[in-house]
Coordinates of C-alpha atoms and ligand atoms in Angstrom, one line a residue:
Chain A
M22 CA 139.5 48.9 63.2
V23 CA 142.1 46.4 62.0
P24 CA 144.9 45.7 64.4
Q25 CA 148.5 45.4 63.3
K26 CA 149.6 41.9 62.5
F27 CA 150.8 39.7 65.3
E28 CA 151.9 36.2 66.1
Y29 CA 149.6 34.2 68.4
A30 CA 150.2 31.3 70.7
A31 CA 147.9 29.7 73.3
P32 CA 149.9 27.3 75.4
D33 CA 148.3 25.3 78.1
S34 CA 151.1 25.4 80.7
L35 CA 152.3 28.3 82.8
K36 CA 155.9 27.3 82.0
S37 CA 155.4 27.8 78.3
V38 CA 153.7 31.1 78.9
L39 CA 156.6 32.4 81.0
Q40 CA 159.1 31.3 78.3
L41 CA 157.1 33.2 75.6
L42 CA 156.8 36.3 77.9
D43 CA 160.6 36.1 78.5
A44 CA 161.0 36.2 74.7
G45 CA 159.0 39.4 74.5
A46 CA 155.4 38.3 74.0
K47 CA 152.5 40.3 75.5
P48 CA 149.9 38.4 77.6
L49 CA 146.3 38.3 76.3
A50 CA 143.7 37.5 79.0
G51 CA 140.0 38.4 78.4
G52 CA 141.0 40.9 75.7
M53 CA 138.4 43.5 77.0
S54 CA 141.0 46.2 77.3
L55 CA 143.9 45.0 75.0
I56 CA 141.8 44.2 71.9
P57 CA 140.1 47.6 71.9
M58 CA 143.5 49.2 72.2
M59 CA 144.9 47.1 69.4
K60 CA 142.0 48.0 67.2
L61 CA 142.8 51.7 67.8
R62 CA 146.5 50.8 67.3
L63 CA 147.2 52.3 70.7
A64 CA 148.8 49.0 71.3
A65 CA 150.6 47.0 68.6
P66 CA 152.2 43.9 70.1
E67 CA 154.1 41.7 67.7
Q68 CA 153.5 38.6 69.7
L69 CA 150.6 37.6 71.9
V70 CA 150.5 34.8 74.4
D71 CA 146.9 33.9 75.2
L72 CA 146.5 32.8 78.8
Q73 CA 143.0 31.3 78.4
K74 CA 144.1 27.6 78.3
V75 CA 146.3 27.8 81.4
K76 CA 144.4 26.0 84.1
E77 CA 147.0 26.9 86.6
L78 CA 145.8 30.5 86.4
S79 CA 142.1 29.9 86.8
Y80 CA 140.8 29.0 90.3
I81 CA 139.3 30.4 93.5
R82 CA 140.7 28.6 96.6
E83 CA 140.1 29.3 100.2
S84 CA 143.1 28.6 102.5
G85 CA 143.1 29.6 106.2
N86 CA 141.7 33.1 106.4
A87 CA 142.7 34.0 102.8
I88 CA 141.1 33.5 99.4
H89 CA 143.4 33.0 96.5
I90 CA 142.0 34.0 93.1
G91 CA 143.8 33.0 89.9
A92 CA 144.6 35.8 87.5
M93 CA 142.4 34.3 84.7
T94 CA 139.3 34.2 86.9
T95 CA 136.6 36.2 85.1
H96 CA 134.6 39.0 86.6
Y97 CA 131.5 36.8 86.3
E98 CA 133.1 34.1 88.3
V99 CA 134.1 36.6 91.0
E100 CA 130.6 38.0 91.0
T101 CA 129.0 34.6 91.5
F102 CA 131.4 32.3 93.3
P103 CA 129.8 31.1 96.6
V104 CA 132.9 31.4 98.8
L105 CA 133.5 35.0 97.7
L106 CA 129.8 35.9 98.1
R107 CA 130.0 34.6 101.6
K108 CA 133.4 35.5 102.8
C109 CA 134.5 38.4 100.6
P110 CA 131.3 40.0 99.4
L111 CA 133.0 43.3 98.7
L112 CA 134.9 41.8 95.8
A113 CA 131.8 40.0 94.4
E114 CA 129.8 43.2 94.7
T115 CA 132.5 45.1 92.9
A116 CA 132.8 42.6 90.1
A117 CA 129.0 42.8 89.5
E118 CA 129.4 46.5 88.8
I119 CA 132.1 46.1 86.1
G120 CA 131.0 47.0 82.5
D121 CA 128.3 44.7 81.3
L122 CA 127.3 41.0 81.1
Q123 CA 129.5 40.3 78.0
V124 CA 132.5 42.1 79.4
R125 CA 132.2 40.3 82.8
N126 CA 132.0 37.0 80.9
R127 CA 135.4 37.5 79.4
G128 CA 137.3 40.1 81.4
T129 CA 139.6 38.8 84.1
I130 CA 140.9 40.0 87.5
G131 CA 144.5 39.6 86.4
G132 CA 143.9 41.6 83.2
S133 CA 142.1 44.4 85.0
V134 CA 144.7 45.0 87.7
A135 CA 147.6 44.7 85.2
H136 CA 145.9 47.2 82.9
A137 CA 145.5 49.6 85.9
D138 CA 143.0 51.8 84.3
P139 CA 142.6 54.7 86.8
S140 CA 138.8 54.3 86.5
A141 CA 138.7 50.5 86.9
D142 CA 136.5 49.1 89.7
Y143 CA 138.6 46.3 91.3
P144 CA 141.4 48.6 92.6
A145 CA 139.1 50.3 95.1
A146 CA 138.1 47.0 96.6
L147 CA 141.7 45.6 96.5
Q148 CA 143.0 48.7 98.4
A149 CA 140.2 48.4 101.0
L150 CA 140.9 44.7 101.3
E151 CA 144.7 45.2 101.6
A152 CA 144.9 42.6 98.9
K153 CA 148.2 40.9 97.9
L154 CA 149.2 40.2 94.4
V155 CA 151.5 37.3 93.4
L156 CA 153.6 38.2 90.4
I157 CA 155.6 35.6 88.5
G158 CA 158.2 35.8 85.8
A159 CA 160.6 33.2 84.2
Q160 CA 163.2 33.8 87.0
K161 CA 161.3 34.7 90.1
E162 CA 158.0 35.0 92.0
R163 CA 157.2 37.8 94.4
T164 CA 154.3 39.1 96.4
V165 CA 153.4 42.8 96.6
S166 CA 150.5 44.6 98.3
A167 CA 147.8 46.4 96.3
A168 CA 149.2 49.7 97.8
E169 CA 152.6 49.0 96.2
F170 CA 151.2 47.5 93.0
F171 CA 149.3 50.5 91.5
V172 CA 151.9 53.1 90.7
D173 CA 150.2 55.5 88.2
A174 CA 147.7 55.6 85.4
F175 CA 148.1 52.3 83.4
T176 CA 151.3 51.7 85.4
T177 CA 152.1 49.0 87.9
V178 CA 155.2 47.5 89.4
L179 CA 155.0 44.6 86.8
E180 CA 158.3 44.1 85.1
P181 CA 158.7 43.0 81.5
G182 CA 158.1 39.3 81.3
E183 CA 156.2 39.2 84.5
I184 CA 152.5 38.5 85.0
V185 CA 150.0 38.6 87.8
R186 CA 149.6 35.0 88.9
E187 CA 147.0 35.5 91.6
V188 CA 145.2 38.0 93.8
I189 CA 144.9 37.2 97.6
V190 CA 142.1 38.7 99.6
P191 CA 141.1 38.1 103.2
A192 CA 138.2 35.9 104.2
E193 CA 136.2 38.5 106.2
E194 CA 135.8 38.1 109.9
L195 CA 132.2 37.5 111.0
G196 CA 130.3 40.8 111.4
T197 CA 132.3 42.8 108.9
G198 CA 130.1 45.1 106.8
T199 CA 131.2 46.1 103.3
R200 CA 130.0 48.2 100.4
Y201 CA 131.1 49.3 96.9
E202 CA 129.5 52.5 95.6
K203 CA 130.2 53.6 92.1
V204 CA 129.3 56.7 90.0
V205 CA 129.0 55.2 86.5
Q206 CA 130.1 57.0 83.4
P207 CA 127.1 55.7 81.4
A208 CA 128.7 55.4 78.0
S209 CA 131.7 53.3 79.0
G210 CA 130.5 51.8 82.3
F211 CA 133.7 52.8 84.0
A212 CA 133.7 54.5 87.4
I213 CA 133.9 58.3 87.5
V214 CA 134.5 57.6 91.2
G215 CA 134.3 54.3 93.1
V216 CA 134.4 53.9 96.9
A217 CA 134.9 50.5 98.7
V218 CA 134.4 50.3 102.4
R219 CA 134.8 47.7 105.1
V220 CA 133.9 48.2 108.7
R221 CA 133.7 46.2 112.0
R222 CA 132.1 47.3 115.2
S223 CA 132.7 46.3 118.7
A224 CA 131.0 47.5 121.9
G225 CA 129.1 50.2 120.0
K226 CA 132.3 51.7 118.4
I227 CA 133.8 51.4 114.9
S228 CA 136.8 49.1 115.7
F229 CA 138.0 48.6 112.1
V230 CA 137.6 50.6 108.9
R231 CA 139.2 50.5 105.4
V232 CA 138.3 52.9 102.6
G233 CA 139.6 52.3 99.0
I234 CA 139.1 54.9 96.3
T235 CA 139.3 54.6 92.5
G236 CA 138.6 57.0 89.6
L237 CA 139.5 60.1 91.4
S238 CA 143.2 60.4 90.5
N239 CA 145.8 58.5 88.5
H240 CA 145.7 55.5 90.7
S241 CA 143.6 53.9 93.5
Y242 CA 144.5 54.5 97.1
R243 CA 143.4 54.0 100.7
A244 CA 141.9 57.1 102.2
T245 CA 143.7 56.8 105.5
S246 CA 142.7 60.1 107.1
A247 CA 139.1 59.3 106.5
E248 CA 139.7 55.9 108.2
A249 CA 141.4 57.4 111.2
T250 CA 138.6 59.9 111.6
L251 CA 135.9 57.3 111.6
A252 CA 137.7 54.7 113.8
G253 CA 136.7 54.8 117.5
T254 CA 133.5 56.8 116.8
T255 CA 130.0 55.3 117.2
G256 CA 129.5 55.7 113.4
A257 CA 126.7 58.3 113.8
A258 CA 125.7 60.3 110.8
A259 CA 127.9 63.2 111.8
D260 CA 130.9 60.9 112.2
V261 CA 130.3 59.5 108.8
Q262 CA 130.1 62.9 107.2
N263 CA 133.3 64.1 108.9
A264 CA 135.2 61.0 107.7
A265 CA 133.7 61.1 104.2
A266 CA 134.8 64.8 103.8
L267 CA 138.4 63.7 104.0
V268 CA 138.5 60.9 101.4
A269 CA 140.0 63.2 98.7
E270 CA 142.3 65.1 101.1
G271 CA 145.7 65.8 99.6
I272 CA 144.7 64.1 96.3
D273 CA 145.5 65.6 92.9
A274 CA 142.1 64.8 91.3
N275 CA 141.7 64.2 87.6
S276 CA 139.6 66.4 85.4
D277 CA 138.1 65.3 82.1
L278 CA 135.0 65.9 80.0
H279 CA 132.9 63.7 82.4
A280 CA 133.8 65.5 85.6
S281 CA 136.0 68.3 86.8
A282 CA 138.5 67.8 89.6
N283 CA 136.3 69.6 92.1
Y284 CA 133.2 67.7 91.1
R285 CA 135.0 64.4 91.3
K286 CA 136.1 65.3 94.8
H287 CA 132.6 66.2 95.7
L288 CA 131.3 62.9 94.3
A289 CA 133.9 61.0 96.2
S290 CA 132.8 62.5 99.5
V291 CA 129.1 62.1 98.8
H292 CA 129.5 58.4 97.8
A293 CA 132.0 57.7 100.5
A294 CA 129.3 58.8 103.0
R295 CA 126.8 56.5 101.4
A296 CA 129.2 53.6 101.2
I297 CA 130.2 53.9 104.8
T298 CA 126.6 54.2 106.0
T299 CA 125.6 51.0 104.1
A300 CA 128.7 49.2 105.3
I301 CA 127.9 50.1 108.9
S302 CA 124.3 48.9 108.5
R303 CA 125.6 45.6 107.2
A304 CA 128.1 45.2 110.1
S305 CA 126.8 43.4 113.1
Chain B
M22 CA 146.6 30.1 61.4
K23 CA 144.3 27.1 61.1
I24 CA 141.3 27.1 63.4
T25 CA 138.5 24.7 63.8
C26 CA 135.2 25.5 65.6
T27 CA 131.6 24.4 65.7
I28 CA 129.1 27.0 64.8
N29 CA 125.4 26.2 65.3
G30 CA 126.3 22.5 65.3
K31 CA 128.3 22.6 62.1
T32 CA 132.1 22.2 62.0
Y33 CA 134.2 24.9 60.3
S34 CA 137.9 24.7 59.6
N35 CA 139.6 27.7 58.1
D36 CA 143.0 29.3 57.7
V37 CA 142.7 32.9 59.1
E38 CA 144.8 35.8 59.9
T39 CA 145.5 36.1 63.7
R40 CA 144.1 39.6 63.7
L41 CA 140.7 38.6 62.2
L42 CA 138.0 39.5 64.6
L43 CA 135.5 36.8 65.4
I44 CA 132.6 38.9 64.1
H45 CA 134.3 39.2 60.7
Y46 CA 135.0 35.5 60.7
L47 CA 131.4 34.7 61.4
R48 CA 130.0 37.2 58.8
E49 CA 132.6 36.9 56.0
V50 CA 134.2 33.5 56.3
A51 CA 131.3 31.4 57.7
Q52 CA 128.8 33.6 55.8
L53 CA 126.5 33.9 58.8
T54 CA 125.5 37.6 58.6
G55 CA 122.8 37.4 61.4
S56 CA 125.2 38.9 63.9
H57 CA 125.6 42.6 63.3
V58 CA 128.4 45.1 63.6
G59 CA 127.1 48.3 65.2
C60 CA 130.0 50.0 66.7
E61 CA 133.0 47.7 66.4
T62 CA 134.2 49.3 69.7
S63 CA 132.8 46.9 72.3
L64 CA 129.9 49.2 73.3
C65 CA 126.7 48.3 71.4
G66 CA 126.3 44.5 71.8
A67 CA 124.9 44.0 68.3
C68 CA 127.7 41.5 67.6
T69 CA 126.8 39.3 70.7
V70 CA 127.1 35.6 70.1
E71 CA 127.5 32.6 72.5
V72 CA 131.0 31.1 72.8
N73 CA 131.2 28.0 75.0
G74 CA 128.0 28.9 76.7
K75 CA 129.0 32.6 77.4
A76 CA 127.5 35.6 75.7
V77 CA 130.5 37.6 74.3
K78 CA 130.9 40.6 72.0
S79 CA 132.4 39.0 68.9
C80 CA 133.9 42.3 67.8
T81 CA 136.2 42.1 70.9
M82 CA 137.6 38.7 70.3
F83 CA 139.9 37.3 67.7
A84 CA 138.8 34.3 65.7
V85 CA 141.9 32.5 66.8
Q86 CA 140.7 32.7 70.4
A87 CA 137.7 30.7 69.4
D88 CA 139.8 27.8 68.1
G89 CA 138.1 24.7 69.4
A90 CA 135.1 26.6 70.7
K91 CA 131.4 25.8 70.4
I92 CA 129.7 28.9 69.0
T93 CA 126.0 29.7 68.7
T94 CA 124.7 32.7 66.7
I95 CA 121.2 33.9 66.1
E96 CA 121.0 31.6 63.1
G97 CA 121.3 28.7 65.5
L98 CA 118.3 29.4 67.7
A99 CA 115.3 28.4 65.5
S100 CA 115.1 24.7 64.8
N101 CA 113.3 23.2 61.8
G102 CA 111.4 26.4 61.2
T103 CA 110.2 26.7 64.8
L104 CA 111.3 30.0 66.4
H105 CA 113.2 29.9 69.7
P106 CA 110.8 31.1 72.6
L107 CA 112.8 34.4 72.8
Q108 CA 112.4 35.1 69.1
E109 CA 108.7 34.4 69.5
A110 CA 108.5 36.7 72.5
F111 CA 110.4 39.5 70.8
W112 CA 107.9 39.2 67.9
N113 CA 104.8 39.1 70.1
E114 CA 105.9 41.9 72.4
H115 CA 107.2 44.2 69.6
G116 CA 110.7 44.0 71.1
L117 CA 112.1 45.4 67.9
Q118 CA 111.6 48.1 65.4
C119 CA 114.4 48.3 62.8
G120 CA 115.8 45.0 64.1
F121 CA 119.4 45.9 63.9
C122 CA 120.2 45.3 67.6
T123 CA 117.9 42.3 67.8
P124 CA 120.3 39.4 67.1
G125 CA 122.6 40.7 69.9
M126 CA 119.7 41.5 72.2
I127 CA 118.4 38.0 71.9
M128 CA 121.8 36.4 72.4
A129 CA 122.3 38.5 75.6
S130 CA 118.7 37.7 76.7
K131 CA 119.3 34.0 76.3
Q132 CA 122.2 34.3 78.8
I133 CA 120.1 36.3 81.2
L134 CA 117.3 33.8 81.2
E135 CA 119.8 30.9 81.7
R136 CA 121.1 32.7 84.8
Y137 CA 117.8 34.1 86.0
P138 CA 114.9 31.9 84.8
N139 CA 112.5 34.2 86.7
P140 CA 114.2 37.6 86.3
T141 CA 113.2 40.8 88.0
E142 CA 113.0 43.9 86.0
D143 CA 116.4 45.0 87.5
E144 CA 118.1 41.8 86.6
I145 CA 116.8 42.2 83.0
R146 CA 118.0 45.8 82.7
H147 CA 121.3 45.1 84.4
G148 CA 121.8 42.2 82.1
L149 CA 121.1 44.2 79.0
A150 CA 123.4 47.0 79.9
G151 CA 125.8 46.1 77.2
N152 CA 123.3 46.2 74.4
V153 CA 122.1 49.4 72.8
C154 CA 118.9 49.9 70.9
R155 CA 118.2 53.1 69.1
C156 CA 114.5 52.4 68.4
T157 CA 112.4 50.7 71.0
G158 CA 113.1 52.6 74.2
Y159 CA 113.9 49.2 75.7
Q160 CA 110.5 48.8 77.4
H161 CA 109.2 46.3 74.9
I162 CA 112.5 44.4 75.0
V163 CA 112.2 44.1 78.8
N164 CA 108.6 42.9 78.2
A165 CA 109.8 40.3 75.7
L166 CA 112.2 38.8 78.3
K167 CA 109.4 38.7 80.9
A168 CA 107.1 37.0 78.4
A169 CA 109.7 34.5 77.4
A170 CA 110.4 33.7 81.1
A171 CA 106.7 33.4 81.8
G172 CA 106.3 31.1 78.8
A173 CA 109.1 28.9 80.0
R174 CA 107.4 28.5 83.4
K175 CA 104.1 27.4 81.9
Ligands
FAD13 C1 132.5 48.0 77.1 C2 133.5 47.8 78.3 C3 133.2 48.3 79.5 C4 134.1 48.2 80.6 N1 133.7 48.7 81.8 C5 134.5 48.5 82.8 C6 134.1 49.0 84.1 O1 133.0 49.5 84.3 N2 135.0 48.8 85.1 C7 136.2 48.2 85.0 O2 136.9 48.1 85.9 N3 136.6 47.7 83.8 C8 135.8 47.9 82.7 N4 136.2 47.4 81.5 C9 137.5 46.8 81.4 C10 137.4 45.3 81.7 O3 137.2 45.1 83.1 C11 138.6 44.5 81.3 O4 138.2 43.1 81.5 C12 139.9 44.6 82.1 O5 140.3 45.9 82.2 C13 141.0 43.9 81.4 O6 140.9 42.5 81.7 P1 141.1 41.5 80.5 O7 141.1 40.1 81.2 O8 140.1 41.7 79.5 O9 142.6 41.8 80.0 P2 143.2 42.1 78.6 O10 142.4 43.1 77.9 O11 143.4 40.8 77.9 O12 144.6 42.6 79.0 C14 144.7 44.0 79.6 C15 146.2 44.3 79.8 O13 146.7 43.5 80.9 C16 147.8 42.6 80.4 N5 147.5 41.4 81.1 C17 146.4 40.6 81.0 N6 146.5 39.6 82.0 C18 147.6 39.8 82.6 C19 148.3 39.1 83.7 N7 147.7 38.0 84.3 N8 149.4 39.6 84.2 C20 150.0 40.7 83.6 N9 149.5 41.3 82.6 C21 148.3 40.9 82.1 C22 147.6 42.6 78.9 O14 148.9 42.3 78.3 C23 147.1 44.0 78.6 O15 148.2 44.9 78.6 C24 135.3 47.5 80.4 C25 135.6 47.0 79.1 C26 134.8 47.1 78.1 C27 135.1 46.6 76.8
FES14 S1 129.8 45.8 67.2 FE1 130.6 44.6 68.9 S2 129.8 45.8 70.6 FE2 129.2 47.0 68.9
FES15 S1 115.2 47.8 67.0 FE1 116.4 49.3 66.0 S2 118.2 49.4 67.1 FE2 116.9 48.1 68.3

C-alpha cells in the first residue's frame, strides 16, 4: 500500500494552482478517491497540487435564486450548511448519505464530481437540480450543465489543466418537495442505485418534476420519460408507479457482483417510486 | 519534505517522504502506536484520529497534508492519569473485547458527541458507519456513547 513517489505542493492561491496544473500536476482535494487509487497504484501522478489551502475554492454563497458552492466544500459542510438545508435540501440530504463520517469530513463536492464514479451520490442530485459547473483552467473559464459534464464512467468534460471551480444549484422555490433515495452497497457505502427527485404541485396537479439517477449505468442522467409521465397528473399512487416504471427506459444498465443489470433496473424503479412519493408528500 | 505539526499538544518537526501516510507518520515517526491499522484501505476506521477538529482516517491522508495541523490521537485523550469520559464509558459499558477497533471507535465517537451532545440511536449508528468492530456486535459501543452523553449531561 505504498504509492509511487510524487512531488507535492500546497499553494494558497488559485493562480498558483492553475500554473501548476498547466505544468502537468494533478489536483488533490479530500483525497478520499485519489489516495486509495494511488495506494493501489491505479493512479501514479508524478506531481500533486493540494487544493486545501485555497480559500477561493471553499465557500457556499447565495446569490439571487442560485447557491454557489466552491469545489473544496466538504460533504459535511454541504450536509449541515443552513442555507442549503433550507433552500436546497436535496443536496444536503444527498451529502449526508455519502460514505461515512470520516469520508464526509474530508471528501469534497469538486473531487466527487471530477472523479465521476458511476456509483457516486452527488450526480443524481445534480442532474435533478439541473446544476451548473464552473470549470477553470489557466487560459479560460467556462460553465457547463451537469447533463453535459458527466460523459462516462470516471470521465467528464474536464480538460487537462482544468479544475471544477464551483457547483451552482438553484435555491428551491417555496413548496418544492425533494428526496434522495439510495440503495447502499454496505461494504463501500456507494450507491448501487440512487434516485433524486424534485416536485412542485399547483392546483392539485404535478406542475414540475425532475428525476436524477445514479449507479444504474456508466453515468448519471435525468429520467426524462418518467418526468413527462408524472407531469400533469395528480400524483396518485398509480401515476407514481407508471412514472417510476420508466426511469431505466433505454438505459444500458451495469452488471456487477453486487447487482445484475435487471436487478439494478428493478431497484431503480422501486426506489424511484419511493423517492417520488416522499417528494410529493414534502411538496406543498 | 519538512513538516511541522502539533500532536496531543506537543510539536513535531520531521523530514518525511511525500508519500508517507499520516498513520505511518504517527505510528513510526512520532512513535504513537495507539492508532491502529486495520485495513489500510479506508474502510475500517481503526486509524481514525482528529485533524484540526475533524475525525479522519489517517490511512487515507498523507502526512504532508497535515503540515501545520493540530492532531489529537487516542493518546491525547486522558489527562494526568484521568480517563476521558468516553474511555471511561467504553470501559464501564464493555464497549470493547479485543480492543483493536477501540482507538478509532473512540475518536469517531468524540466527533459524534461534539456534533450531537444528546444523540439518538440512529445518529450514533450513522456516525459510526465508518468504523468496523469484529468483536462486540456494536450494541455495547452504542451503549457506551449513550452513557458518555448522559454523563456529560449530569
Ligand atoms: C470509505 C469510502 C466510502 C465512500 N463512499 C461514498 C459514497 O457512498 N458515495 C459517494 O458518492 N462517494 C463515496 N466515496 C467517495 C468520496 O465521496 C470522495 O470524497 C469523492 O469521490 C472524491 O472527493 P475528494 O475531495 O476526496 O477528491 P480526491 O480524492 O482528492 O480527488 C478525486 C479525483 O478528482 C480530481 N479532483 C479533485 N478536486 C478536483 C477539482 N476541483 N477539479 C477537478 N478535478 C479534481 C483529483 O485529481 C482526482 O482525480 C467514498 C470514499 C471512501 C474512502
Ligand atoms: S486502517 Fe484506515 S480505515 Fe482501516
Ligand atoms: S473490540 Fe475487537 S474489533 Fe472491536
